[in-house]
Amino acid sequence: MDEHVAFLNEQVDRHHAWFSKSLPMIASENVISPMAREMLLTDFGDRYAEGLPHERYYQGNTYVDEVEDRVIDLMKRIFRVRHADPRPISGTVANMAVYFALLEPGDIMTSVALSHGAHISSAKFGAAGLRGVNNVNYPFDVDRMNIDVDGTAKLLRLVKPKVAAFGQSVFLFPTPLRELQDAFQEADCHVWYDGAHVMGLIAGGQFQDPLHEGADVLTGSTHKTLPGPQHGILLSDSQDDKFVKRLQRAVFPGVVSNHHLHSLAALGVTLAECLAFGRDYAAQIVRNAKALGQALHERGVKVLAERHGFTESHALATDVAAQGGGAKAAADLEKANIITNKNLLPWDTSPVKPSGVRLGTQELTRLGMKEAQMREVADLIARVVVKGDAPAAVAEDVAAMRSEFNTVHYCFTKDAEAHRRWRIM
Ligand SMILES: *Cc1c(COP(=O)(O)O)cnc(C)c1O
């Protein structure tokens, strides 16, 4: 075999071997089902489609159009919306479409601050800033790990943004959209909810339903709590055709040409699975996150928002400043094969010295873990972070625990063989 290809194969094999004995707990990741994974390897990944189904610029899209129609139908059904666009190729690209559709350079957008958990795409040095948008951040209630409702209402009335943006990457509690309804009216702004992290929870009827609580547009990733291929989506329930058209044109020809048709097909499978299993899945994710928060707390790990039940989502924010900081904790956990990431906490002043570690339960839930396993996971994390046990020793117990949880749940299975063939573990 060619040396380069052999090298690449070896690295991927090693990655698979590593992850098969690890606890994947990064809050923005998930594992795709075997049948969705098959779609990623089809000829759809070799083809081009531009524009809308049945109005393409290229020939050869007969069956692509059928697939895209079905994907759109599934999105509309699951999210109960009038407009569903599966073409953004990632969450950030969906967000860029919102910037192009609804904002001009110099316009004001209000949003959550980065240190309060927002995503880089809404920051000054991210897509928002590069669009020339002037960003004003909401006041934040650190105790509740949520925007301060009264302060936010005041801010909206004062600055009258063109767009009021919500949504976070450290997203523990639902955004109080209903409580801000009057302020939105007075500010006469568009309301945009970036649900990248929580699309699977929204789809499963957990967390909140932003488009039926006052948001005009919802963007998201399809690979975080929604356990699909790496891709993006944009949704709206607006009855204003002109508004929808603006969003549509911003996606194509604005920020996407071909929309990665293998991902589109895989997304269809994920959405079908979501329709069948999404409620159970989302509910278990949240139960697991709450159980993990409680168990970590009992084992001496400081978990934020303790007085409010730690979380209402898939995610937890821990404060490990007293144990050497987020960078050290995340690196030690990685040596124990517990995969997490360091994260800024609201009071952190240095972006390079975050004092937190962010955790997510969505992938462990996908592997079949429940509350009892969350207590075991808390034990393993606390041994590394609190007790200072040697990570290599903990890694052995991580592998032993993980060995019982190595198939994907909440999905269709063609047969056991397909599962074995396609599961990465
Ligand atoms: C992950 C994330 C995104 C970006 O999604 P990609 O699919 O990685 O481009 C956007 N917004 C928020 C809040 C996120 O957490």
PDB file of N, CA and C in Angstrom, residues 68-80 84 267-273 275:
ATOM      1  N   GLU A  68     -34.194  14.806  -0.795  1.00  0.00           N
ATOM      2  CA  GLU A  68     -34.273  16.114  -0.145  1.00  0.00           C
ATOM      3  C   GLU A  68     -35.714  16.466   0.236  1.00  0.00           C
ATOM      4  N   ASP A  69     -36.666  16.129  -0.639  1.00  0.00           N
ATOM      5  CA  ASP A  69     -38.084  16.339  -0.300  1.00  0.00           C
ATOM      6  C   ASP A  69     -38.432  15.641   1.013  1.00  0.00           C
ATOM      7  N   ARG A  70     -37.976  14.395   1.138  1.00  0.00           N
ATOM      8  CA  ARG A  70     -38.319  13.612   2.332  1.00  0.00           C
ATOM      9  C   ARG A  70     -37.645  14.198   3.576  1.00  0.00           C
ATOM     10  N   VAL A  71     -36.391  14.631   3.407  1.00  0.00           N
ATOM     11  CA  VAL A  71     -35.678  15.239   4.540  1.00  0.00           C
ATOM     12  C   VAL A  71     -36.427  16.491   5.021  1.00  0.00           C
ATOM     13  N   ILE A  72     -36.857  17.306   4.069  1.00  0.00           N
ATOM     14  CA  ILE A  72     -37.586  18.533   4.421  1.00  0.00           C
ATOM     15  C   ILE A  72     -38.902  18.182   5.125  1.00  0.00           C
ATOM     16  N   ASP A  73     -39.610  17.176   4.596  1.00  0.00           N
ATOM     17  CA  ASP A  73     -40.862  16.731   5.238  1.00  0.00           C
ATOM     18  C   ASP A  73     -40.626  16.313   6.680  1.00  0.00           C
ATOM     19  N   LEU A  74     -39.576  15.519   6.872  1.00  0.00           N
ATOM     20  CA  LEU A  74     -39.278  15.034   8.224  1.00  0.00           C
ATOM     21  C   LEU A  74     -38.948  16.201   9.153  1.00  0.00           C
ATOM     22  N   MET A  75     -38.173  17.150   8.654  1.00  0.00           N
ATOM     23  CA  MET A  75     -37.833  18.326   9.475  1.00  0.00           C
ATOM     24  C   MET A  75     -39.094  19.091   9.862  1.00  0.00           C
ATOM     25  N   LYS A  76     -39.976  19.302   8.904  1.00  0.00           N
ATOM     26  CA  LYS A  76     -41.205  20.059   9.183  1.00  0.00           C
ATOM     27  C   LYS A  76     -42.062  19.346  10.213  1.00  0.00           C
ATOM     28  N   ARG A  77     -42.107  18.020  10.099  1.00  0.00           N
ATOM     29  CA  ARG A  77     -42.912  17.239  11.030  1.00  0.00           C
ATOM     30  C   ARG A  77     -42.339  17.258  12.431  1.00  0.00           C
ATOM     31  N   ILE A  78     -41.038  17.027  12.510  1.00  0.00           N
ATOM     32  CA  ILE A  78     -40.413  16.913  13.826  1.00  0.00           C
ATOM     33  C   ILE A  78     -40.419  18.258  14.556  1.00  0.00           C
ATOM     34  N   PHE A  79     -40.129  19.317  13.835  1.00  0.00           N
ATOM     35  CA  PHE A  79     -40.035  20.626  14.493  1.00  0.00           C
ATOM     36  C   PHE A  79     -41.331  21.437  14.365  1.00  0.00           C
ATOM     37  N   ARG A  80     -42.328  20.888  13.680  1.00  0.00           N
ATOM     38  CA  ARG A  80     -43.625  21.529  13.507  1.00  0.00           C
ATOM     39  C   ARG A  80     -43.476  22.949  12.966  1.00  0.00           C
ATOM     40  N   ALA A  84     -38.297  24.622   6.295  1.00  0.00           N
ATOM     41  CA  ALA A  84     -37.175  23.816   6.770  1.00  0.00           C
ATOM     42  C   ALA A  84     -36.127  23.748   5.662  1.00  0.00           C
ATOM     43  N   LEU A 267     -28.703  12.529   7.051  1.00  0.00           N
ATOM     44  CA  LEU A 267     -29.590  13.307   7.916  1.00  0.00           C
ATOM     45  C   LEU A 267     -31.015  12.765   7.846  1.00  0.00           C
ATOM     46  N   GLY A 268     -31.418  12.343   6.663  1.00  0.00           N
ATOM     47  CA  GLY A 268     -32.750  11.762   6.519  1.00  0.00           C
ATOM     48  C   GLY A 268     -32.933  10.553   7.428  1.00  0.00           C
ATOM     49  N   VAL A 269     -31.936   9.676   7.454  1.00  0.00           N
ATOM     50  CA  VAL A 269     -32.017   8.496   8.325  1.00  0.00           C
ATOM     51  C   VAL A 269     -32.082   8.933   9.789  1.00  0.00           C
ATOM     52  N   THR A 270     -31.230   9.890  10.147  1.00  0.00           N
ATOM     53  CA  THR A 270     -31.220  10.378  11.534  1.00  0.00           C
ATOM     54  C   THR A 270     -32.590  10.944  11.927  1.00  0.00           C
ATOM     55  N   LEU A 271     -33.195  11.697  11.012  1.00  0.00           N
ATOM     56  CA  LEU A 271     -34.493  12.298  11.325  1.00  0.00           C
ATOM     57  C   LEU A 271     -35.576  11.223  11.462  1.00  0.00           C
ATOM     58  N   ALA A 272     -35.507  10.196  10.608  1.00  0.00           N
ATOM     59  CA  ALA A 272     -36.474   9.092  10.727  1.00  0.00           C
ATOM     60  C   ALA A 272     -36.304   8.409  12.082  1.00  0.00           C
ATOM     61  N   GLU A 273     -35.086   8.238  12.504  1.00  0.00           N
ATOM     62  CA  GLU A 273     -34.823   7.625  13.815  1.00  0.00           C
ATOM     63  C   GLU A 273     -35.301   8.538  14.932  1.00  0.00           C
ATOM     64  N   LEU A 275     -37.784  10.579  14.754  1.00  0.00           N
ATOM     65  CA  LEU A 275     -39.242  10.468  14.804  1.00  0.00           C
ATOM     66  C   LEU A 275     -39.652   9.243  15.631  1.00  0.00           C
TER      67      LEU A 275
END
